[in-house]
Short mmCIF file of C-alpha atoms and ligand atoms in Angstrom, two decimals:
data_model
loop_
_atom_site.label_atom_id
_atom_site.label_comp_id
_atom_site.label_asym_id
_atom_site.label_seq_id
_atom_site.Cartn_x
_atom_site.Cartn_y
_atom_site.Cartn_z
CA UNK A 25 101.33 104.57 86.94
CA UNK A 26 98.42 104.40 89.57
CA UNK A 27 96.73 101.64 90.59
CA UNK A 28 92.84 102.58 91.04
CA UNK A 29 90.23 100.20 92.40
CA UNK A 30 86.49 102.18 91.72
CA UNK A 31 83.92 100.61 92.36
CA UNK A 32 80.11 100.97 91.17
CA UNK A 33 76.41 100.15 93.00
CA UNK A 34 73.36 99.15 92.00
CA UNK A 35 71.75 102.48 91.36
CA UNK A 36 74.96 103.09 89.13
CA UNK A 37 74.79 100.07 86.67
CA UNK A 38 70.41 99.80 87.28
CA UNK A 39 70.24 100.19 82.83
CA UNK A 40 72.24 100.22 79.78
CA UNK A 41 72.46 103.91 79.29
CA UNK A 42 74.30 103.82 83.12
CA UNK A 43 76.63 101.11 82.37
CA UNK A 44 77.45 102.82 79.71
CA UNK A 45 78.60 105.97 81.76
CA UNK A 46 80.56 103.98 83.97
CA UNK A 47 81.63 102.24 81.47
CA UNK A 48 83.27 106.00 79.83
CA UNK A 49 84.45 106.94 83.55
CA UNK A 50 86.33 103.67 83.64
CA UNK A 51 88.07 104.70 80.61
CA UNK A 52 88.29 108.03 81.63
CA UNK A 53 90.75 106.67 84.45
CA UNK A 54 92.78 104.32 82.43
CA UNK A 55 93.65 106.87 79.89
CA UNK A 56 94.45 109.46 82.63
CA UNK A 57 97.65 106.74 82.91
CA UNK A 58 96.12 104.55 85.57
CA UNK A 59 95.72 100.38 86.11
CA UNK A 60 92.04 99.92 86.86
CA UNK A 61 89.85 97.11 88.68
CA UNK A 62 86.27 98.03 88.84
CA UNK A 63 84.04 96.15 91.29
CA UNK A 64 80.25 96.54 90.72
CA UNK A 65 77.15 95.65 92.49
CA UNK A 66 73.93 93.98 90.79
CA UNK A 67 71.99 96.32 88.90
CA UNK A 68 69.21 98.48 90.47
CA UNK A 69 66.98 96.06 92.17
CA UNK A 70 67.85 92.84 91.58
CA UNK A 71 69.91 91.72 94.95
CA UNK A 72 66.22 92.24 96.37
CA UNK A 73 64.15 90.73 93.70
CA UNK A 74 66.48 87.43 93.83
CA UNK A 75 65.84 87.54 97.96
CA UNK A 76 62.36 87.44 96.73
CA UNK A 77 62.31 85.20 94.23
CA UNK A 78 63.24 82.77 97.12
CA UNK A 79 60.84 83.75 99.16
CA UNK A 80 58.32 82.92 96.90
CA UNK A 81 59.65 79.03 96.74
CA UNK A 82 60.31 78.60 100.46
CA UNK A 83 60.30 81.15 103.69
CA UNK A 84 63.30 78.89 104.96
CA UNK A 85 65.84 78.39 101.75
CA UNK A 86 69.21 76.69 102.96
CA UNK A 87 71.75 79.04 102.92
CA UNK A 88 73.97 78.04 100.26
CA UNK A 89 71.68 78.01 97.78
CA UNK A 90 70.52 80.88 98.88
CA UNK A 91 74.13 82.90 98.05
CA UNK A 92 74.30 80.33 95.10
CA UNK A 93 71.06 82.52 94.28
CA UNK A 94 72.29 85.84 94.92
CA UNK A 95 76.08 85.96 93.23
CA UNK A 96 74.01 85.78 90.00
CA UNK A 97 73.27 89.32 90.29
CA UNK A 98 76.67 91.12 89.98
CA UNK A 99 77.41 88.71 87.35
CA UNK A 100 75.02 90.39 85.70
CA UNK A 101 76.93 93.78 86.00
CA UNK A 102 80.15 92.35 85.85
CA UNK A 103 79.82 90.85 81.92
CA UNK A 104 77.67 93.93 81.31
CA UNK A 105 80.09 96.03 82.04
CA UNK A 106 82.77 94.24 80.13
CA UNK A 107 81.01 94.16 77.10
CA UNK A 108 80.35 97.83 77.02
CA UNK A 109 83.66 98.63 77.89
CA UNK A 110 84.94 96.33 74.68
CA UNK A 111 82.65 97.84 72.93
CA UNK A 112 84.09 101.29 73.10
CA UNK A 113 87.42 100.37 71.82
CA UNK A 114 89.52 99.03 75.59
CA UNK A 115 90.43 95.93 76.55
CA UNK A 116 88.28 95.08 79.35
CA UNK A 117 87.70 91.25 81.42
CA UNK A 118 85.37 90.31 83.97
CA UNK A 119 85.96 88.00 87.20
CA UNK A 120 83.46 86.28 89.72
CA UNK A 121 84.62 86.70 93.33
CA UNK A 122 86.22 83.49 93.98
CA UNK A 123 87.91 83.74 90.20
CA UNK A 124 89.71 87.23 90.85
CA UNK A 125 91.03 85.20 94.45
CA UNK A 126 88.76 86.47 97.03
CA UNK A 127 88.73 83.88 99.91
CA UNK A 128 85.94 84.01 102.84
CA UNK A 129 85.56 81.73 105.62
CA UNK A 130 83.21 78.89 106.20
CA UNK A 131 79.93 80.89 106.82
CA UNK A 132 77.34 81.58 104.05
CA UNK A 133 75.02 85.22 103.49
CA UNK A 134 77.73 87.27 105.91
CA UNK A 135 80.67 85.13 105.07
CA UNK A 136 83.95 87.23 106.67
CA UNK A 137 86.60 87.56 104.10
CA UNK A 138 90.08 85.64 105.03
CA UNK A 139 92.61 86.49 102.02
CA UNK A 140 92.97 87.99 98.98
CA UNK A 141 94.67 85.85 95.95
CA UNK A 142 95.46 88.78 93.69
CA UNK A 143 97.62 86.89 91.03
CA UNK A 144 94.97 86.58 88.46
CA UNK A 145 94.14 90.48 88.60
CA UNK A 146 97.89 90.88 88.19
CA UNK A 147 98.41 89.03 85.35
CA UNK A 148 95.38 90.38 83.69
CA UNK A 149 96.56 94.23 84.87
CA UNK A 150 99.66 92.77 83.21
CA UNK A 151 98.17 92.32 79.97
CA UNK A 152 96.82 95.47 79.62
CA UNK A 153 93.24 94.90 80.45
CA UNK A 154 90.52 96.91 82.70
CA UNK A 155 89.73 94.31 85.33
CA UNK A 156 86.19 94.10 86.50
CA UNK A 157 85.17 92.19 89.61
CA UNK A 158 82.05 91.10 90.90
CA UNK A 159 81.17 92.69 94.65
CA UNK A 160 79.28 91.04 96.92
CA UNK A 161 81.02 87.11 96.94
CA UNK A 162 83.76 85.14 97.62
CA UNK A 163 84.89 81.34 97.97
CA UNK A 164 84.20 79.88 100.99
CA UNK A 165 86.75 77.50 102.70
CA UNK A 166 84.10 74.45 101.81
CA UNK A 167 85.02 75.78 98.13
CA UNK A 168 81.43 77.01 97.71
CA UNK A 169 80.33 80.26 96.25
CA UNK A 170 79.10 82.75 99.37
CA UNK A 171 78.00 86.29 99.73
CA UNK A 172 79.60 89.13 102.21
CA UNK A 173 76.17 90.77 103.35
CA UNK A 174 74.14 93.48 102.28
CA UNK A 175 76.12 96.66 100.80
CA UNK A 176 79.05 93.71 100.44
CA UNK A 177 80.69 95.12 97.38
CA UNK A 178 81.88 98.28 99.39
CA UNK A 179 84.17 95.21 101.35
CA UNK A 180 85.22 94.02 98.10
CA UNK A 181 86.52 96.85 96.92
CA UNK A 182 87.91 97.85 100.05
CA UNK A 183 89.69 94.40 100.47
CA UNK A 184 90.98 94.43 96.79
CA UNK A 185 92.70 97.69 97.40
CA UNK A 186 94.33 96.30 100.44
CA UNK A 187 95.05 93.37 98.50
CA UNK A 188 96.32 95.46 95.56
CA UNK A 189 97.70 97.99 97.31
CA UNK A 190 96.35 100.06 95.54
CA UNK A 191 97.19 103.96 95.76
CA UNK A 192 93.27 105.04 95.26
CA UNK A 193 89.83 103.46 95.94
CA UNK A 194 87.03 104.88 94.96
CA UNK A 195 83.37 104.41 96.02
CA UNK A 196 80.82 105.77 93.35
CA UNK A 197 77.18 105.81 94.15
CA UNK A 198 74.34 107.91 93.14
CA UNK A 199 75.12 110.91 95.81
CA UNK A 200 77.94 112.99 96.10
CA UNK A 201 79.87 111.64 99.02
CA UNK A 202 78.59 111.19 102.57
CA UNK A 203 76.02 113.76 104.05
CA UNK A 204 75.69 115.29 107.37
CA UNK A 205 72.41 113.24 106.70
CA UNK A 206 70.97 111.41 104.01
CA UNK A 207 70.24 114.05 101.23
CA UNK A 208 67.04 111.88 100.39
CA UNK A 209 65.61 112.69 103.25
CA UNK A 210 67.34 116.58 104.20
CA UNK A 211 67.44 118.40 100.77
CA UNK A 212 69.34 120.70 103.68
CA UNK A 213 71.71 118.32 103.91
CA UNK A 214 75.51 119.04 103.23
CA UNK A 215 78.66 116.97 101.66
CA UNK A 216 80.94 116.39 104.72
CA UNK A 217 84.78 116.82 103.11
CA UNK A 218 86.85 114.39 104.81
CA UNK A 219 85.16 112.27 107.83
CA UNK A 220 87.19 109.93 110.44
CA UNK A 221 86.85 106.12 109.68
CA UNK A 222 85.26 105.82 113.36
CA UNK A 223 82.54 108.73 112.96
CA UNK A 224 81.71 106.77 109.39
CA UNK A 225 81.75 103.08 110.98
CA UNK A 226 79.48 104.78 113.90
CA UNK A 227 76.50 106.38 111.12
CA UNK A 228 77.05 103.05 108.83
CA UNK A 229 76.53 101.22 111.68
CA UNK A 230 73.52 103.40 112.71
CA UNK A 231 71.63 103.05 109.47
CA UNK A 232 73.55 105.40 106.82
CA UNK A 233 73.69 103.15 104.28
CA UNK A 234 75.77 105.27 101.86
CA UNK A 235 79.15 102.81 102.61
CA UNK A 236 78.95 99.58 104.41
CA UNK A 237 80.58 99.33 107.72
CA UNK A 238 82.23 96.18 107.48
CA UNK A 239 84.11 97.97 105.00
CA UNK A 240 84.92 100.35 107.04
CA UNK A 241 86.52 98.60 109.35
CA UNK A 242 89.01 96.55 107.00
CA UNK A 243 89.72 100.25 105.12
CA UNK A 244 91.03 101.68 108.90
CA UNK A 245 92.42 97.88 109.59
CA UNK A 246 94.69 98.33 106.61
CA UNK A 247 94.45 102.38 105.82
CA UNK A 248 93.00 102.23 103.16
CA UNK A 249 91.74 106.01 101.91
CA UNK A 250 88.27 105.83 100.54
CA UNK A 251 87.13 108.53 98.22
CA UNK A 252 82.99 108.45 98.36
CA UNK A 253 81.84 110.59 94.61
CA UNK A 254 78.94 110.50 92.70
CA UNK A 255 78.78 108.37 89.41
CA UNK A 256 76.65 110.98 87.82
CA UNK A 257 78.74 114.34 88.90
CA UNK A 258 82.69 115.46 88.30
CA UNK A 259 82.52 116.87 91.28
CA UNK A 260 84.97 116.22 94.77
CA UNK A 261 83.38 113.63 96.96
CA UNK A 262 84.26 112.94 100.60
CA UNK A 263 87.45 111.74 102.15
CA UNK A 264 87.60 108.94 104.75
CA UNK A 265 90.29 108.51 106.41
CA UNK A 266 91.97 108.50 109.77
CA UNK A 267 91.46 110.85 112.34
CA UNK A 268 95.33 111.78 112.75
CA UNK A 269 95.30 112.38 109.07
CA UNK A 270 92.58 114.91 109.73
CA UNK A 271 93.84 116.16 112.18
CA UNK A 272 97.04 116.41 110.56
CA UNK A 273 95.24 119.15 108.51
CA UNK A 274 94.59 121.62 111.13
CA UNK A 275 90.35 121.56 109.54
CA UNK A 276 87.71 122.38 111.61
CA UNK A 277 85.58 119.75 112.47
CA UNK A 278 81.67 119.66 113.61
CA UNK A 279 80.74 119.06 117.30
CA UNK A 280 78.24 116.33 115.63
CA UNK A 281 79.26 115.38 112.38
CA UNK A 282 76.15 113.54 111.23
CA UNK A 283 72.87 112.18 112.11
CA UNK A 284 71.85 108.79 110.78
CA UNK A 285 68.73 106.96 111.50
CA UNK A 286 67.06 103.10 111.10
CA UNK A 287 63.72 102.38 110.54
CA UNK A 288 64.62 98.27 110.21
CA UNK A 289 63.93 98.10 114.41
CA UNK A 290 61.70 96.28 116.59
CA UNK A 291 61.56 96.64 120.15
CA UNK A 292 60.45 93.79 122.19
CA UNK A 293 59.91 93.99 125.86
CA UNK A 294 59.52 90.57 128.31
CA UNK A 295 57.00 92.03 131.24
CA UNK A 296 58.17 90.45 134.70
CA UNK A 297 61.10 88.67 134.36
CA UNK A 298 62.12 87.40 137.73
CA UNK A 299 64.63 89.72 139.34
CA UNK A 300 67.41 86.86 140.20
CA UNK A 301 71.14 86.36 138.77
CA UNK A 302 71.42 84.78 135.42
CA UNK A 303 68.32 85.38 133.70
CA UNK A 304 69.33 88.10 131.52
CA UNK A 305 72.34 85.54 130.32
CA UNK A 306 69.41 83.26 129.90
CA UNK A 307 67.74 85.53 127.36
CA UNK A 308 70.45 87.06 125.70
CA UNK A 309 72.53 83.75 125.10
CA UNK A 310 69.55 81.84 123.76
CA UNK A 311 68.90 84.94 120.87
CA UNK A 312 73.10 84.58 120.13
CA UNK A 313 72.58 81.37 119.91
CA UNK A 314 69.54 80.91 117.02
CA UNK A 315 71.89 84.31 115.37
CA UNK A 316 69.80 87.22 116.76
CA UNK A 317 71.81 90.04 116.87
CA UNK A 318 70.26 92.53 119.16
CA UNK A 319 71.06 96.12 119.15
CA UNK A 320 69.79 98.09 121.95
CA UNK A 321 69.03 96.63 125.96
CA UNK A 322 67.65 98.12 129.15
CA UNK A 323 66.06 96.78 132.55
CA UNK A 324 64.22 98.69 134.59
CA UNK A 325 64.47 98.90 137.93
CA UNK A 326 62.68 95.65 140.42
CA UNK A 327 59.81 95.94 141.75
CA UNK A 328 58.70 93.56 144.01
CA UNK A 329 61.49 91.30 142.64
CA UNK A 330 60.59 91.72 138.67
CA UNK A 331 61.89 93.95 136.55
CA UNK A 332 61.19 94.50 132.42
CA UNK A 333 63.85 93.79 129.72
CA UNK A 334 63.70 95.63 126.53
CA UNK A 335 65.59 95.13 123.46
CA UNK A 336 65.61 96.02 119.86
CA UNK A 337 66.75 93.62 116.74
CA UNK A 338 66.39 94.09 112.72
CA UNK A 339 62.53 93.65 111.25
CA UNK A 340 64.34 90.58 109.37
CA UNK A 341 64.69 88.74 112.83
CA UNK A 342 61.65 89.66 114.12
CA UNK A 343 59.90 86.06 113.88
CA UNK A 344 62.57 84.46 114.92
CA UNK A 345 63.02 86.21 118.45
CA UNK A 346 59.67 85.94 119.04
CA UNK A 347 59.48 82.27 118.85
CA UNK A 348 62.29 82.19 121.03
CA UNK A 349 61.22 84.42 123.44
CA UNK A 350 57.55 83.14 123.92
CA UNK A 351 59.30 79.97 124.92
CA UNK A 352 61.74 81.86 127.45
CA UNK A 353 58.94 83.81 128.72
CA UNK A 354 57.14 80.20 129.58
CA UNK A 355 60.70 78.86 131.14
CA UNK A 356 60.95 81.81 133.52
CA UNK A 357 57.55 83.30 134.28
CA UNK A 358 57.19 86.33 132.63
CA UNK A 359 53.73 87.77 132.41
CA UNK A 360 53.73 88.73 128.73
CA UNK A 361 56.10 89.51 125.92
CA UNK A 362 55.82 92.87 123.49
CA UNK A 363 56.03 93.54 120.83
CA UNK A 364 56.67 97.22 118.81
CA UNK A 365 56.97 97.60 115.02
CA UNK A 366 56.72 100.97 114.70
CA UNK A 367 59.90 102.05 116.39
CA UNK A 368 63.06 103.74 114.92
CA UNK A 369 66.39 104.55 116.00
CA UNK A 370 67.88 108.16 115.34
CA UNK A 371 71.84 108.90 116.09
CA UNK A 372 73.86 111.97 116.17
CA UNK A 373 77.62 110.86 116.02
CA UNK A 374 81.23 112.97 115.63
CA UNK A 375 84.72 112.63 117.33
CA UNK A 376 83.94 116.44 118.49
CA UNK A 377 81.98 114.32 121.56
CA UNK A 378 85.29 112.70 123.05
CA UNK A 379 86.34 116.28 124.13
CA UNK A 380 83.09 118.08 124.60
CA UNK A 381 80.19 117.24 127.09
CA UNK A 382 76.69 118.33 126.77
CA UNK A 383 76.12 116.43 123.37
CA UNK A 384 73.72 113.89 124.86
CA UNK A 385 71.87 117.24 126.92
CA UNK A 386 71.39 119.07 123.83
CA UNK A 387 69.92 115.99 121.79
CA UNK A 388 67.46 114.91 124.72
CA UNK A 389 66.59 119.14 124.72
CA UNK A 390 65.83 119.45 121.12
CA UNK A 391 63.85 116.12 121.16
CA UNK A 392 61.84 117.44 124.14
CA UNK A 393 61.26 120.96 122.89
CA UNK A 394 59.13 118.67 119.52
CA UNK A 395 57.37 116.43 122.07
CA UNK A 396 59.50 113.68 121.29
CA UNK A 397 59.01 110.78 123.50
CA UNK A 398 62.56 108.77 124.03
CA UNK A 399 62.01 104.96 124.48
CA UNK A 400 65.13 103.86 124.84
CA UNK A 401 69.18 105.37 124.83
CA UNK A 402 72.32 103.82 124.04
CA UNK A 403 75.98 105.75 123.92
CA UNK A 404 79.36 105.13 122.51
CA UNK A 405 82.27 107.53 122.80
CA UNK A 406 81.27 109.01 119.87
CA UNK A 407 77.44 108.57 119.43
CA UNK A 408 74.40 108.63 121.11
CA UNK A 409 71.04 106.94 120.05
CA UNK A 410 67.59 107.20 120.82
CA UNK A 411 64.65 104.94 120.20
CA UNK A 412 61.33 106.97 119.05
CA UNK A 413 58.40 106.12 117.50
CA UNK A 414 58.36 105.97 113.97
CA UNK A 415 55.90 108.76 113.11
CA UNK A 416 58.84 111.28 115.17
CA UNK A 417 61.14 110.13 112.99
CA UNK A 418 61.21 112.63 110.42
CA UNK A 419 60.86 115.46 112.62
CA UNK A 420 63.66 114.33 115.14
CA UNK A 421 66.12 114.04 111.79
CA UNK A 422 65.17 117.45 110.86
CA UNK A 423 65.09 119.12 114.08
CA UNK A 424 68.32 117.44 115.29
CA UNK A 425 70.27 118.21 112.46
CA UNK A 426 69.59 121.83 112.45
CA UNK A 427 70.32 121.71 116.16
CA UNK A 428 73.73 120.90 116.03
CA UNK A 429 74.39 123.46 113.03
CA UNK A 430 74.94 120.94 110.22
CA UNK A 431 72.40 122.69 107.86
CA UNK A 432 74.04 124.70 105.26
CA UNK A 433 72.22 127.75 106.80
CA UNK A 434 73.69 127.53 110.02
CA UNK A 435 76.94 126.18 110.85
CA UNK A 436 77.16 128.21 114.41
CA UNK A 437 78.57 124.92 116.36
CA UNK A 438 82.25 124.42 114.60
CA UNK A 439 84.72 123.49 117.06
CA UNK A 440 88.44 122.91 116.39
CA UNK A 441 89.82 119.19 117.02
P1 ADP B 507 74.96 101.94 96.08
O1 ADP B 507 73.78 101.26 95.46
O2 ADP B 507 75.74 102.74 95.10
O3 ADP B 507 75.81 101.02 96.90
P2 ADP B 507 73.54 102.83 98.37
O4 ADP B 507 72.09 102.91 98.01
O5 ADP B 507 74.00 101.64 99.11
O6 ADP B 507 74.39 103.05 97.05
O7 ADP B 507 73.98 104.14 99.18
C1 ADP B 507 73.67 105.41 98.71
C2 ADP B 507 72.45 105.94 99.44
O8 ADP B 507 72.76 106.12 100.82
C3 ADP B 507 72.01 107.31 98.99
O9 ADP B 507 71.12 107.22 97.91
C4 ADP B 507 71.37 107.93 100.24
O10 ADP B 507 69.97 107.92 100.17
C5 ADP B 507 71.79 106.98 101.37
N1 ADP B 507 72.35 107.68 102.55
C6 ADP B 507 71.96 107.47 103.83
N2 ADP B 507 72.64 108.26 104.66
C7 ADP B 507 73.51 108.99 103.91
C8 ADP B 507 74.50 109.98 104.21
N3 ADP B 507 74.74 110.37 105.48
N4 ADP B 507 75.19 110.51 103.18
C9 ADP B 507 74.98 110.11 101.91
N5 ADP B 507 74.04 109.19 101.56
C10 ADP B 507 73.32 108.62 102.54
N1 LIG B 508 73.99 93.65 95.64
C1 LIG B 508 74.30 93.53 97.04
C2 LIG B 508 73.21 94.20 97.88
O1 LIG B 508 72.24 94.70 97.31
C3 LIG B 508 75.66 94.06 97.38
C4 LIG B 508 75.85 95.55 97.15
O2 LIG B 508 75.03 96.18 96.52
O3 LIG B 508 76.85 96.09 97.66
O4 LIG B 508 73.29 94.22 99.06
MG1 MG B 509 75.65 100.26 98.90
#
């Protein structure tokens, strides 16, 4: 007998008539012979209608209330769920986060998750039951309830598998698997088969927000195998899994396996920083320290002993480094700080890169040939970024993803790993 975690999103359990489907899948499975724990997501909407809902009280809620706020949302799935599930004829019971043993750390809204307490699922497994689990929250060590950051039921079910051991865990959204790019956008898009956990932490990371990263990272921490399907479709999904394992099975794989992109950037620039030691560790450490996490950096060269420092952080942080740069750019005699909205980051990323140059050529090429402008570039091993302006966005995706032969139409750029 298998034991299956699946787990749900909001798009899957947004009305009754879709819990209801998931709630025949999850049969499905448990009559095929299996032990299942589901974890689900609020439904549709409603993680950002509660985020407003706050909003509307107070700009500056305290944190824990805040999450206190938000865990009400997959609760709302979870006891859904359960009652459907009942209602057709299984045994079914639903657990909050900290009740089916999931234990974070101290911090609330992106708590980290320390252990898993599986006992209770056990027994329940035990006792014949479909287990269903709220995503999203944990206990924190202060024995308050906390969340695990946007797209935080992907961890959950990543860490219950780990947790469970479980032999299968399954990710079930409202697209078939991961995408060269996001089909929303590329109706050319196509369903990539199996795809290395770094190449999927790489376009998570970059905006694809089909699995969250941190998930990612705990599924290759503890190997787990995550199958990405579609709630709505039988058909096969994608594979993510370890590099050796794909390489294991002697497939092809894509120069570029994907291109994601970000529109939640803002690029601020500080206009004539003094050119002396220390004052980029005077900017930078000042944003760490009010929790500004900023993605992109680049100085430009000195001239006459100043130089420019741009950066870019989320749209959500945008007031807050702009208080604290206006008072930096006071302390150290800038000219000016500015300030860009309407900026977005595009990525191309695939393992192919490691053993292949001319990836970051090509992109820059096709970029130029549409007029492109590039504001800013970042690499890793496996991925290179651009800043653009927003209103290139669309037409970078496009162009960049037919350029390195991920459209159905033309896959002219395979190269064996
Ligand atoms: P859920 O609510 O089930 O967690 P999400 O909305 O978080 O689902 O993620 C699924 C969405 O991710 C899709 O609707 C799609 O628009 C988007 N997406 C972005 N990039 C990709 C990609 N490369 N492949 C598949 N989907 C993607
Ligand atoms: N409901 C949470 C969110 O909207 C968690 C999740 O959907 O994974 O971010
Ligand atoms: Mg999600």
């Amino acid at each position: 007998m298998a034991l299956v975690v699946m787990k749900f999103g909001g798009s899957s359990v947004a009305d009754a008539t879709k819990i209801k489907l998931v709630a025949s899948r999850v049969i499905e499975k448990k009559k095929a012979g299996n032990k299942v724990v589901v974890v689900v997501s609020a439904p549709g909407d409603t993680t950002d209608d509660l985020l407003s809902m706050a909003e509307n009280i107070t700009s500056n809620p305290p944190e824990r209330e805040l999450d206190m706020l938000l865990a009400t949302g997959e609760m709302i799935s979870i006891s859904l769920l359960a009652m459907a599930i009942n209602s057709m004829g299984q045994k079914a019971i639903s657990l909050t986060g900290p009740q089916a043993g999931i234990v974070a750390g101290t911090n609330y809204t992106r708590a980290r998750v320390k252990k898993v307490n599986p006992n209770k699922i056990k027994s329940m497994l035990a006792k014949d039951n479909i287990v269903i689990v709220a995503g999203f929250q944990a206990l924190n060590a202060k024995g308050d309830i906390t969340t695990l950051g946007r797209g935080g039921s992907d961890l959950t079910a990543v860490v219950l598998a780990a947790g469970l051991q479980a032999d299968f865990c399954e990710i079930y959204s409202d697209v078939e698997g991961v995408f060269t790019t996001d089909p929303r956008l590329v109706t050319d898009a196509r369903k990539i088969e199996y795809i290395s956990y770094d190449e999927m932490l790489e376009l998570a990371g970059s905006g694809a927000q089909v699995l969250q990263s941190r998930s990612i990272e705990v599924a290759k921490k503890f190997g787990v195998q995550i199958y990405a399907k579609s709630t709505f479709s039988q058909n096969q999904g994608t594979i993510i899994t370890s590099e050796e394992n794909i390489r294991r099975r002697k497939m092809e794989a894509l120069l570029v396996s994907g291109i994601a992109f970000d529109k939640n950037q803002v690029k601020f620039t500080i206009i004539d920083l003094p050119d002396i030691p220390g004052v980029a560790a005077k900017v930078f450490s000042k944003l760490a320290k009010v929790g500004v996490n900023v993605d992109m950096i680049i100085q430009s060269a000195a001239v006459n002993k100043k130089n420019d420092i741009s950066f870019t952080v989320s749209k959500q942080e945008m007031k807050k480094t702009q208080i604290e740069l206006d008072k930096l750019a006071q302390e150290l005699n800038a000219s000016e700080v500015v300030c860009d909205e309407h900026v977005a980051k595009v990525s191309v990323v695939g393992i192919g890169m490691k053993s292949h140059a001319g990836v970051a050529g090509k992109m820059f090429e096709v970029l130029h040939k549409k007029g492109i402008n590039i504001e800013m570039i970042s690499t890793s091993e496996i991925k290179i970024s651009c800043i653009v302006d927003e209103r290139d966005l669309r037409t970078a995706v496009d162009e960049l993803h037919k350029g390195f032969g991920l459209s159905r139409k033309n896959r002219s750029l395979y190269e064996k790993i």
